[in-house]
Each structure stands twice: as C-alpha cells, then as structure tokens.
Coordinates of C-alpha atoms in Angstrom, one line a residue:
M233 CA -44.5 104.4 138.6
M234 CA -45.0 104.3 134.9
N235 CA -47.1 107.2 133.8
L236 CA -50.3 107.1 131.7
R237 CA -48.8 107.9 128.4
S238 CA -46.2 105.1 128.7
K239 CA -48.9 102.6 129.7
L240 CA -51.1 103.5 126.8
H241 CA -48.3 103.2 124.3
L242 CA -47.2 99.9 125.8
A243 CA -50.7 98.6 125.5
I244 CA -50.7 99.2 121.8
R245 CA -47.0 98.7 120.9
P246 CA -46.7 96.0 118.2
T247 CA -45.0 92.9 119.3
R248 CA -43.5 90.1 117.2
K249 CA -44.8 86.6 117.3
S250 CA -44.0 83.6 115.2
S251 CA -46.4 82.8 112.4
S252 CA -46.1 80.8 109.2
S253 CA -48.3 83.2 107.3
G254 CA -45.9 86.2 107.3
K255 CA -49.0 88.5 107.6
W256 CA -49.8 91.3 110.0
D257 CA -52.3 90.5 112.7
Q258 CA -55.2 92.8 113.5
S259 CA -53.1 94.6 116.2
G260 CA -50.5 95.5 113.6
S261 CA -47.9 92.9 114.7
E262 CA -45.8 91.2 112.1
S263 CA -44.3 87.7 112.1
S264 CA -40.6 87.3 112.2
G265 CA -40.7 85.4 108.9
A266 CA -37.2 84.0 109.4
A267 CA -34.7 83.6 112.2
G268 CA -31.3 85.1 112.6
A269 CA -29.9 87.4 109.8
G270 CA -33.0 87.0 107.6
A271 CA -35.4 88.3 110.2
G272 CA -35.5 91.9 108.8
T273 CA -36.1 90.9 105.2
G274 CA -39.0 89.6 103.2
A275 CA -39.2 87.7 99.9
G276 CA -36.3 88.7 97.5
G277 CA -34.3 90.1 100.3
R278 CA -36.4 93.3 100.6
A279 CA -36.7 94.9 103.9
A280 CA -39.9 94.1 105.9
P281 CA -42.2 97.1 106.4
P282 CA -41.8 98.8 109.8
P283 CA -44.4 97.9 112.4
R284 CA -47.3 100.4 112.4
M285 CA -48.4 102.2 115.5
M286 CA -52.1 102.0 116.1
S287 CA -53.8 105.3 116.8
L288 CA -55.0 105.8 120.4
A289 CA -58.2 107.2 119.0
S290 CA -58.9 103.8 117.4
L291 CA -58.8 101.8 120.7
P292 CA -62.1 100.8 122.2
A293 CA -63.3 103.1 125.0
E294 CA -63.5 100.3 127.5
L295 CA -59.8 99.4 126.9
L296 CA -58.8 103.0 127.4
R297 CA -60.7 103.2 130.7
K298 CA -59.1 100.0 132.0
I299 CA -55.6 101.2 131.2
A300 CA -56.3 104.7 132.7
A301 CA -57.6 103.1 135.9
C302 CA -54.2 101.5 136.6
C303 CA -52.5 104.9 136.4
D304 CA -51.9 107.5 138.9
L305 CA -54.8 110.0 139.3
L306 CA -52.5 113.0 138.8
D307 CA -51.3 111.5 135.4
I308 CA -54.9 111.2 134.4
L309 CA -55.8 114.7 135.3
A310 CA -52.6 116.0 133.5
L311 CA -53.4 114.2 130.3
R312 CA -57.0 115.5 130.4
G313 CA -55.6 119.1 130.8
T314 CA -53.2 118.6 127.9
C315 CA -55.9 117.2 125.6
R316 CA -58.2 120.1 126.5
A317 CA -55.6 122.7 125.9
I318 CA -54.7 121.1 122.5
R319 CA -58.3 121.0 121.4
G320 CA -59.0 124.5 122.6
G321 CA -56.0 125.8 120.7
V322 CA -56.4 123.8 117.5
D323 CA -60.2 123.6 117.1
D324 CA -60.5 127.2 115.9
A325 CA -61.6 128.9 112.7
S326 CA -58.3 130.7 112.3
V327 CA -56.4 127.4 112.4
Y328 CA -58.4 125.9 109.7
M329 CA -58.3 129.0 107.6
E330 CA -54.5 129.5 107.8
S331 CA -53.9 125.8 107.2
L332 CA -56.1 126.1 104.0
R333 CA -54.1 129.2 103.0
M334 CA -50.8 127.5 103.4
H335 CA -51.7 124.1 101.9
I336 CA -54.4 124.9 99.3
P337 CA -53.3 123.1 96.1
P338 CA -53.1 125.0 92.7
F339 CA -56.3 125.7 90.9
T340 CA -57.0 124.2 87.5
S341 CA -59.2 127.0 86.4
L342 CA -57.5 129.8 84.4
C343 CA -60.0 132.4 85.6
V344 CA -59.7 132.2 89.4
I345 CA -59.4 135.3 91.5
G346 CA -56.3 134.1 93.4
R347 CA -55.7 132.1 96.5
D348 CA -55.4 135.1 98.9
A349 CA -58.3 136.9 97.3
L350 CA -60.5 133.8 97.5
L351 CA -59.7 133.2 101.2
D352 CA -60.2 136.8 102.1
A353 CA -63.5 136.8 100.4
L354 CA -64.5 133.6 102.3
K355 CA -63.3 135.3 105.5
A356 CA -65.4 138.4 104.9
Q357 CA -68.5 136.3 104.1
L358 CA -68.0 134.2 107.2
A359 CA -67.5 137.3 109.6
G360 CA -70.1 137.0 112.3
H361 CA -71.3 133.6 111.0
E362 CA -71.9 131.3 114.0
P363 CA -70.7 128.0 112.4
A364 CA -67.6 129.6 110.8
M365 CA -65.3 127.0 112.3
R366 CA -67.3 124.2 110.9
V367 CA -67.3 125.8 107.5
W368 CA -63.6 126.4 107.4
A369 CA -63.0 122.8 108.5
A370 CA -65.4 121.4 105.9
M371 CA -63.8 123.5 103.2
A372 CA -60.3 122.3 104.1
V373 CA -61.4 118.7 104.1
A374 CA -63.1 119.0 100.8
V375 CA -60.1 120.6 99.2
E376 CA -57.8 118.0 100.8
R377 CA -59.8 115.1 99.4
R378 CA -60.6 116.6 96.0
A379 CA -58.2 114.3 94.0
S380 CA -60.2 111.2 94.7
L381 CA -63.6 112.9 94.5
R382 CA -64.3 112.2 90.8
N383 CA -63.6 108.5 91.0
K384 CA -65.6 108.3 94.1
V385 CA -68.6 110.0 92.5
R386 CA -68.4 107.8 89.5
A387 CA -68.1 104.5 91.5
F388 CA -71.0 105.7 93.6
L389 CA -73.2 106.6 90.6
V390 CA -72.8 103.5 88.5
P391 CA -74.5 100.9 90.7
L392 CA -77.0 103.6 92.1
L393 CA -78.2 104.4 88.5
E394 CA -78.4 100.8 87.5
V395 CA -80.7 100.1 90.5
C396 CA -82.9 103.0 89.6
R397 CA -83.2 101.9 86.0
T398 CA -83.8 98.2 86.5
R399 CA -85.7 97.9 89.7
A400 CA -89.5 98.0 89.4
D401 CA -91.0 101.4 90.1
D402 CA -93.5 100.4 92.9
G403 CA -93.3 103.6 94.8
S404 CA -90.7 102.4 97.3
P405 CA -87.2 104.0 97.3
P406 CA -84.6 101.8 95.5
V407 CA -81.9 102.7 98.1
G408 CA -81.8 103.7 101.7
P409 CA -81.8 107.3 103.1
N410 CA -78.1 107.0 104.1
T411 CA -77.1 106.4 100.5
V412 CA -79.1 109.4 99.3
E413 CA -77.6 111.6 101.9
E414 CA -74.1 110.5 100.8
L415 CA -75.1 111.3 97.2
E416 CA -76.2 114.8 98.1
S417 CA -72.8 115.2 99.9
K418 CA -70.8 114.3 96.9
I419 CA -72.8 116.6 94.6
A420 CA -72.5 119.4 97.1
V421 CA -68.7 119.1 97.3
M422 CA -68.2 118.6 93.6
S423 CA -70.4 121.6 92.6
T424 CA -68.7 123.8 95.2
L425 CA -65.2 122.9 94.2
L426 CA -66.0 123.5 90.5
V427 CA -67.0 127.1 91.4
L428 CA -64.0 127.8 93.6
G429 CA -61.4 127.0 90.9
Y430 CA -61.0 123.1 90.6
S431 CA -62.6 122.9 87.1
N432 CA -61.5 119.4 86.3
I433 CA -63.2 117.7 89.3
C434 CA -66.0 116.5 86.9
D435 CA -64.9 114.9 83.6
L436 CA -66.7 113.9 80.5
E437 CA -67.5 110.3 81.7
T438 CA -68.8 111.5 85.1
S439 CA -70.9 114.1 83.3
N440 CA -72.6 111.4 81.2
Y441 CA -73.6 109.6 84.4
L442 CA -75.0 112.9 85.7
M443 CA -77.0 113.2 82.6
S444 CA -79.1 110.1 83.9
L445 CA -79.3 111.7 87.4
N446 CA -80.6 115.0 85.9
S447 CA -83.6 113.1 84.5
W448 CA -86.7 114.0 86.8
R449 CA -87.7 110.4 86.5
T450 CA -84.5 109.3 88.2
K451 CA -84.5 112.0 90.8
Q452 CA -88.0 111.3 91.9
R453 CA -87.1 107.8 92.6
L454 CA -84.3 108.9 95.0
W455 CA -86.0 112.0 96.5
R456 CA -89.5 112.8 97.3
E457 CA -90.9 115.2 94.7
S458 CA -91.8 117.7 97.5
K459 CA -88.1 117.8 98.5
L460 CA -87.1 118.4 94.9
L461 CA -89.5 121.4 94.7
E462 CA -88.3 122.7 98.0
N463 CA -84.5 122.1 97.6
R464 CA -84.2 123.7 94.2
Q465 CA -80.5 124.2 95.0
L466 CA -79.9 120.5 94.6
N467 CA -81.4 120.5 91.0
L468 CA -79.0 123.3 90.0
Q469 CA -76.0 121.6 91.5
I470 CA -76.6 118.4 89.6
A471 CA -77.1 120.2 86.3
F472 CA -74.2 122.6 86.8
S473 CA -71.8 119.8 87.5
M474 CA -73.0 117.8 84.5
V475 CA -72.3 120.8 82.1
M476 CA -68.8 121.4 83.6
G477 CA -67.8 117.8 82.8
A478 CA -69.3 118.1 79.3
I479 CA -67.1 121.1 78.5
Q480 CA -63.7 119.9 79.8
P481 CA -60.7 120.7 77.5
P482 CA -59.7 118.2 74.9
P483 CA -58.9 115.4 74.2
W484 CA -62.5 114.2 74.2
T485 CA -63.6 110.6 74.0
L486 CA -67.4 110.0 73.8
G487 CA -68.4 106.6 75.3
G488 CA -70.4 104.9 72.6
D489 CA -74.0 103.6 72.6
E490 CA -74.5 103.7 76.5
H491 CA -73.4 107.3 76.6
D492 CA -75.7 108.1 73.7
R493 CA -78.5 106.4 75.6
R494 CA -78.1 108.6 78.6
M495 CA -77.9 111.8 76.6
K496 CA -81.0 110.8 74.6
E497 CA -83.0 110.2 77.8
L498 CA -82.0 113.7 79.1
A499 CA -82.7 115.3 75.8
Y500 CA -86.1 113.8 75.7
R501 CA -86.9 115.3 79.1
V502 CA -85.5 118.7 78.2
K503 CA -87.5 118.8 75.0
A504 CA -90.7 117.8 76.9
E505 CA -90.2 120.7 79.4
Y506 CA -89.5 123.3 76.6
H507 CA -92.8 122.1 74.9
S508 CA -94.7 122.2 78.1
H509 CA -95.5 118.6 78.1
N510 CA -97.1 117.4 81.4
L511 CA -94.5 115.3 83.1
S512 CA -95.9 115.4 86.7
H513 CA -97.7 117.9 88.8
V514 CA -94.6 118.7 90.9
N515 CA -92.3 118.7 87.9
D516 CA -94.6 121.3 86.2
A517 CA -94.6 123.4 89.4
F518 CA -90.8 123.3 89.5
S519 CA -90.3 124.1 85.9
T520 CA -92.2 127.4 86.2
T521 CA -89.9 128.7 88.9
W522 CA -86.7 130.7 88.1
E523 CA -84.5 127.8 89.4
G524 CA -86.5 125.4 87.3
L525 CA -85.9 127.5 84.2
Q526 CA -82.2 127.7 85.0
T527 CA -82.0 124.0 85.6
R528 CA -83.6 123.2 82.3
S529 CA -81.2 125.7 80.5
L530 CA -78.1 124.0 82.1
Q531 CA -79.5 120.6 81.0
L532 CA -79.9 122.0 77.5
A533 CA -76.2 123.2 77.6
G534 CA -75.1 119.7 78.5
V535 CA -77.1 118.1 75.7
M536 CA -75.9 120.7 73.1
A537 CA -72.2 120.3 74.2
Y538 CA -72.6 116.5 73.7
L539 CA -74.2 116.8 70.3
L540 CA -71.7 119.4 69.0
R541 CA -68.8 117.3 70.2
A542 CA -70.3 114.2 68.5
K543 CA -70.2 116.4 65.3
G544 CA -66.5 117.2 65.9
Q545 CA -66.9 120.8 66.8
E546 CA -63.9 122.2 68.8
D547 CA -65.1 125.7 69.3
L548 CA -67.0 125.2 72.5
P549 CA -66.5 127.0 75.9
R550 CA -64.0 125.4 78.2
A551 CA -64.7 124.7 81.9
D552 CA -61.3 126.1 82.9
R553 CA -61.8 129.4 81.0
I554 CA -65.3 130.4 82.5
P555 CA -65.0 132.8 85.4
Y556 CA -67.4 132.2 88.2
L557 CA -66.2 134.8 90.7
D558 CA -65.9 138.5 89.6
P559 CA -62.3 139.6 90.4
S560 CA -63.4 143.2 90.3
V561 CA -65.2 142.8 93.6
C562 CA -62.3 141.1 95.3
D563 CA -59.4 143.4 94.8
D564 CA -58.1 145.8 97.4
D565 CA -59.2 148.9 95.5
S566 CA -62.9 147.9 95.5
R567 CA -62.8 146.9 99.1
N568 CA -61.2 150.2 100.2
D569 CA -63.7 152.4 98.3
D570 CA -66.1 154.7 100.1
A571 CA -68.9 152.8 101.8
D572 CA -71.5 154.3 99.4
T573 CA -69.7 153.3 96.3
A574 CA -67.9 150.1 97.2
Q575 CA -68.9 147.0 95.4
P576 CA -70.6 144.2 97.3
A577 CA -68.4 141.2 98.3
P578 CA -68.9 138.2 96.1
K579 CA -71.2 135.5 97.3
L580 CA -69.3 132.2 97.6
P581 CA -70.8 128.7 98.0
L582 CA -69.9 127.3 101.4
L583 CA -69.7 123.8 102.8
D584 CA -70.6 122.6 106.3
R585 CA -70.9 119.2 108.1
T586 CA -74.3 117.7 108.9
D587 CA -75.3 114.6 110.8
G588 CA -76.8 112.1 108.4
T589 CA -78.9 109.1 109.4
T590 CA -75.9 107.0 110.4
S591 CA -72.9 109.2 109.4
S592 CA -71.8 112.7 109.1
Y593 CA -71.4 114.2 105.7
L594 CA -70.2 117.5 104.1
T595 CA -73.1 119.4 102.7
T596 CA -73.9 122.9 101.3
S597 CA -74.1 125.5 104.0
G598 CA -77.7 126.7 103.9
R599 CA -78.6 128.1 100.5
S600 CA -75.1 129.5 99.9
W601 CA -74.7 127.7 96.5
Q602 CA -78.0 128.9 95.2
E603 CA -77.2 132.4 96.4
W604 CA -73.9 132.3 94.5
Y605 CA -75.6 131.0 91.4
S606 CA -78.2 133.8 91.4
S607 CA -75.6 136.5 92.0
R608 CA -73.4 135.2 89.2
A609 CA -76.2 135.1 86.8
Q610 CA -76.9 138.7 87.7
E611 CA -73.2 139.6 87.1
V612 CA -73.4 138.1 83.6
V613 CA -76.5 140.2 82.8
S614 CA -74.8 143.3 84.0
A615 CA -71.7 142.5 81.9
I616 CA -73.7 141.5 78.8
D617 CA -72.1 144.4 76.8
E618 CA -68.6 143.4 77.7
E619 CA -66.6 141.3 75.3
D620 CA -67.8 139.5 72.2
W621 CA -70.3 136.7 72.2
Y622 CA -70.2 133.5 70.2
G623 CA -72.4 130.4 69.9
Y624 CA -74.5 127.9 68.0
Y625 CA -78.1 127.2 67.0
I626 CA -79.3 123.7 66.3
Y627 CA -82.5 122.2 64.9
S628 CA -83.2 119.4 67.3
L629 CA -81.8 117.5 70.3
E630 CA -81.1 114.3 68.4
M631 CA -77.8 112.7 67.4
G632 CA -76.7 113.9 64.0
T633 CA -78.9 117.0 64.2
S634 CA -78.1 119.7 61.7
S635 CA -76.2 122.7 62.9
D636 CA -75.2 125.6 60.8
P637 CA -71.7 127.4 61.3
A638 CA -71.3 129.3 64.4
M639 CA -72.7 132.8 65.1
E640 CA -69.8 135.2 65.8
D641 CA -68.8 138.8 66.1
I642 CA -71.7 139.4 68.5
R643 CA -71.1 142.5 70.5
F644 CA -74.1 143.8 72.5
S645 CA -74.7 147.4 73.4
V646 CA -77.1 148.4 76.1
A647 CA -79.5 151.3 75.9
P648 CA -80.7 153.1 79.1
A649 CA -82.8 150.8 81.3
D650 CA -86.6 150.7 80.7
N651 CA -88.5 151.3 83.9
G652 CA -91.6 149.7 82.6
N653 CA -92.3 146.1 82.2
S654 CA -90.9 144.5 79.1
S655 CA -93.1 142.4 76.8
S656 CA -92.2 138.8 76.7
R657 CA -93.8 135.4 75.8
K658 CA -95.5 133.1 78.2
K659 CA -92.4 131.6 79.7
S660 CA -91.4 135.0 81.0
T661 CA -93.9 134.5 83.8
V662 CA -91.1 132.5 85.6
S663 CA -90.6 134.0 89.1
A664 CA -87.1 134.7 90.4
S665 CA -87.3 134.0 94.1
S666 CA -83.9 135.5 94.7
S667 CA -84.2 138.6 92.5
S668 CA -86.0 142.0 93.0
S669 CA -89.1 142.4 90.9
G670 CA -88.9 146.2 90.6
R671 CA -86.3 146.3 88.1
G672 CA -87.0 146.9 84.4
A673 CA -85.5 145.6 81.2
L674 CA -82.2 146.3 79.5
Q675 CA -82.7 147.2 75.8
V676 CA -79.9 145.5 73.9
E677 CA -78.7 145.2 70.3
A678 CA -75.7 143.7 68.5
R679 CA -75.2 144.8 64.9
G680 CA -72.9 143.5 62.2
C681 CA -72.9 139.8 63.6
K682 CA -72.0 137.0 61.3
D683 CA -73.1 133.4 60.7
G684 CA -73.0 130.8 58.0
I685 CA -76.2 131.7 56.2
T686 CA -76.2 135.3 55.0
R687 CA -73.0 136.3 56.9
A688 CA -74.7 139.4 58.3
F689 CA -77.5 139.8 60.9
N690 CA -78.4 141.9 63.9
F691 CA -79.7 141.0 67.3
V692 CA -82.3 143.4 68.8
G693 CA -84.3 142.9 71.9
S694 CA -84.3 143.1 75.7
V695 CA -82.9 141.3 78.8
A696 CA -85.0 141.4 82.0
A697 CA -82.6 142.8 84.6
A698 CA -84.2 140.9 87.6
T699 CA -84.7 137.5 86.0
G700 CA -82.2 137.4 83.1
M701 CA -85.0 136.5 80.6
V702 CA -83.9 137.2 77.1
S703 CA -86.2 138.2 74.2
L704 CA -84.3 138.8 71.0
E705 CA -85.1 139.2 67.2
K706 CA -82.4 137.9 64.9
Q707 CA -82.7 140.1 61.8
Y708 CA -81.0 139.0 58.7
V709 CA -80.0 142.1 56.8
G710 CA -82.4 142.5 53.8
A711 CA -84.0 139.1 54.6
H712 CA -86.1 137.2 57.2
S713 CA -85.9 137.2 60.9
W714 CA -86.2 134.7 63.9
A715 CA -87.2 135.0 67.5
Y716 CA -84.7 134.0 70.1
E717 CA -86.2 133.4 73.6
G718 CA -84.0 132.3 76.5
V719 CA -82.4 133.2 79.8
V720 CA -79.0 134.3 81.0
T721 CA -77.1 131.7 83.0
P722 CA -73.5 131.6 84.5
L723 CA -72.7 129.6 81.4
G724 CA -74.2 132.0 78.9
I725 CA -77.6 132.5 77.2
L726 CA -79.6 129.5 76.4
G727 CA -83.1 129.0 75.0
E728 CA -85.2 128.4 71.8
W729 CA -85.3 130.0 68.4
G730 CA -88.1 130.0 65.8
R731 CA -91.2 132.1 65.1
Q732 CA -94.0 133.1 67.3
G733 CA -97.4 131.9 66.4
A734 CA -98.4 128.9 64.3
T735 CA -94.8 128.0 63.1
G736 CA -93.5 127.8 66.7
M737 CA -89.9 127.3 67.8
M738 CA -87.7 125.3 65.4
G739 CA -84.6 124.7 67.5
Y740 CA -82.3 125.7 70.3
F741 CA -79.4 128.0 70.9
W742 CA -76.4 128.7 73.1
L743 CA -74.4 131.9 73.2
W744 CA -71.3 132.3 75.3
K745 CA -68.4 134.8 75.7
R746 CA -65.7 134.4 73.1
S747 CA -63.0 134.6 75.9
W748 CA -64.5 131.3 77.3
M749 CA -63.1 129.3 74.4
D750 CA -59.6 128.2 73.6
R751 CA -57.9 131.1 71.9
D752 CA -56.3 128.9 69.2
V753 CA -59.4 126.9 68.3
K754 CA -60.2 126.5 64.7
V755 CA -63.5 128.2 63.9
D756 CA -65.7 126.7 61.2
S757 CA -67.4 129.8 59.9
L758 CA -67.7 129.1 56.1
P759 CA -71.0 130.1 54.6
Y760 CA -73.2 127.6 52.8
Y761 CA -73.7 129.7 49.7

C-alpha cells in the first residue's frame, strides 16, 4: 500500500498537459510547448524552468483530509508524530537565537557593539521573559526581511499620506484599522532595526514622507488622539526614524518643491509647539510630557538637518556614526564585576508578533523601545563631559534661514551634583514618566569654545539629571550673552536660544558629539569679521 507521504506528493506533483499558451496553470504544471527534441526548451532555445513543487501547507485543509482518509491509519499516526516531534524541536527560543547568530547580516552602523555582544545582551534581557520564543522569532524575521523594508515603507506611505491630505476631514478615519495596524508594524520594525545597527534602513526620501506623518494633524486622522497620548512610544518611533533618514551619509539629493512642502508643514507645527500655540487639547497635553518634549526635539532635529543640507552644509552628524548601545555595559569585564558594582545590562528594543484585525503583524514588545530611548538619553546625560561637542544655531525654521558658522571646541566639565532643585524656565515642568524625580542637577561649563561671531565663548549652566533638561548661558568673552534652553536626546542637545523676558527666544540650536560626524568633513568655521 502506498504510504501517506507518497499519496500527498502524488496529489500535488505537477503534470504536463498540452496548451497553446505555454504558461503555467494554477497547480504549477507547464505545457510541453513543443514536441520531440524541442520539448525541454522555450523561445530562443533556452531551457524551460523546472516544474515547481507546491507546498503541502498551501493545500486546502479539505483536500488534505480527503487524501489522508485514503491512507493507512498507522501512516497517519506516524506522520502526526513526526510533525509533532519536528515542531517541538524546532519551535524553540534557542533555535531562533542560534539561527540569528549564524545568519545575521553585517551591520551598517560603524558604532555597533558587535554581533555576539548584541545577541548576548538580548539573551540576558529575555531571561525569564515568558514570550521569549516569539520575540526571538520576530527579531529573526525582521532582520531577514530588512532589505525590502525601506521600499515597502515608502510604497505604503505615499498613497496613505495622499489620502490623509486630500480627503475631507469629516471626523471619519480615511483608512481602515488594518491599514493603521500595518503602518504601526512597519514603524516598529524600522525604528528597532535602526537602533540595533542597520542605520541605512531609512533614507532621505523616506524621511521626507515621515515628516508628513510626524505632523499631529496627520497622526490624528489615523489614530485617535487618546491613543496618541497613551502610546507615546509610537510618536517617538516616528520622529526618530525620520531624523535617522535625514542624517544619512552623502551623497544627498533633496527632492524639490514637494519635499520642501512636507518640511515646511512639519516646521510650522514644531514652531507652534515651541511657542505654546494651542493646537488641540490632547496635543497640548502630550507636548507637556517628557516624551512630548523629546518628540518635538527630534522633529526639530529633522527640520534643522533638512535646512542645513539645503544650504550645502556637510558637517552634520551621520546616522552610521551615532552609537545607540553603550559598549561598556556589554563587555565581559563589566558583566563579571562584583554584583554591587556591575553596570546594568543595556535596555534593547524588542519585537513581538501581535494579532491584528485581519492579519498578524510584528510590533514593539511592550514599551521596550520607549524604555531603550529613556535609558539611552540618560546615558548621554551621564557622558556629557566625554568628548568634544559641535553644532549649529539658526534663526528660523524657514528655507534659506540664516545660520552662522558652527560652534566647535565645546568640552563640558561637570561639577559635583546639586542635591537641590535647579532653576529653570517654564518648560522644565515637563514630567519624565520613566525617570526618577529625586535626582538633582549637574552643574556644567565649557570654556574656550569657538564660533563664527567673536571666536570665543563659554557655556555655563545646568543639566537636570532626571529629565535631561538643559539650561545654559552662552557668554561671549567680553561681550553679550544668550540663553540656551533645551533637552538631551539620544541624538544630542536640542532647543531654543535667545533672551529671557520681553525679547524672547530668537532661534533654535542643535549640539552633537564631534565623533558623530565624518572625520574628514570640511568645517566652515570662518568668522564674519
């Protein structure tokens, strides 16, 4: 008697039949195309493609049952046992982990902690984590499909944003919930892979589309405002991905009027939030949270990167040179330290699989991405006195805005922490939901800095250890001074500059570490006088 496997394969084995079309039928069978000696060749004498074997898993369940019913019962039970054994042996977290270790492709970031260190950190973070197997499987799938992600995101965003822009805002969602879930999935995967070392997943063109998605007006058409207020992680992921695309290594090609329009729309919203204009009740509530301030700061970074690139500036931070995982907490020495002195393991963003309305999508595991973001911002605060800083200040968020030569040779030193509460302006009331509130301020200063105005200035001020809020005074030696108010993010320090009181803030600034730039970049630091 023919066994079950043989019957199953016979049922789906492609057979040849004559057809004048020369095409494959739905079962995968192919016409002979010609008789005799020409049967194995197609047009031009090329060999015809071999017949494809259809997957057993793709057969309708009813057909499988009918075939199985014709087989010996012992064959059926044996196949069930084989399948159960294979699933039990393969569907395991260790299998996915080792497969990822063996097949993980090279990172594009120049600042990754290394393949083994990264996977060991993931393993440590997932220890005792109930859905560890799902997380490992989701991470492996995301890495495997990374090459096509950028194009898929762009192809998805183009029609979606057009619908949001052109359809009347009558309060009804412009797209179905399944489309929104798929969008969240793509944003989750992109933002996670960017952190883990695939820095080129988002490019300049994709970043420009994300500028439109960053607009609160666009987001509130896709998600309920209550969800945007609750799921602050999503806002951070969209803004972070946008900035990473905007600071890709050269060559850079800006996209013309349509790209300018998207940037201007986002710039308008960023300016409105910095000036405390009422946009909506929920938007105002979000903007006063720590995550809201961070989101606005990332959006400012994206706009400034676009404006500076439009002016031909090359001395910007590069996505592949910004470290997002501290290697000092991943090496063997730090892990083997005494328990009282060992550094905490890094927080890594994780992916999982969730059941959508009609499909299953990859998604961020819990609040892991937001937890990574908060911990990384804290690491940048703690390392503010390491390395030189560099950056620009501009006067507006409009195309062609004036920008003076870069600020450079900025080396902060930190005085002992102040256990009291640091004084700060109104925006320092922002709450950090993920930070402790009992920590004081770091008193910082940087002397002997340079820019293109007087060539010599000092930064003196404080950084709130818990929230990363920055309050600095830029003192030109023997001349005037300006207030610099901002916040520390994983991409540097961003905020406003100007004067307190009637004059108000006059522009915006962005400081980043000098090592995040191309080492051979030409720096335009000529003074104006």
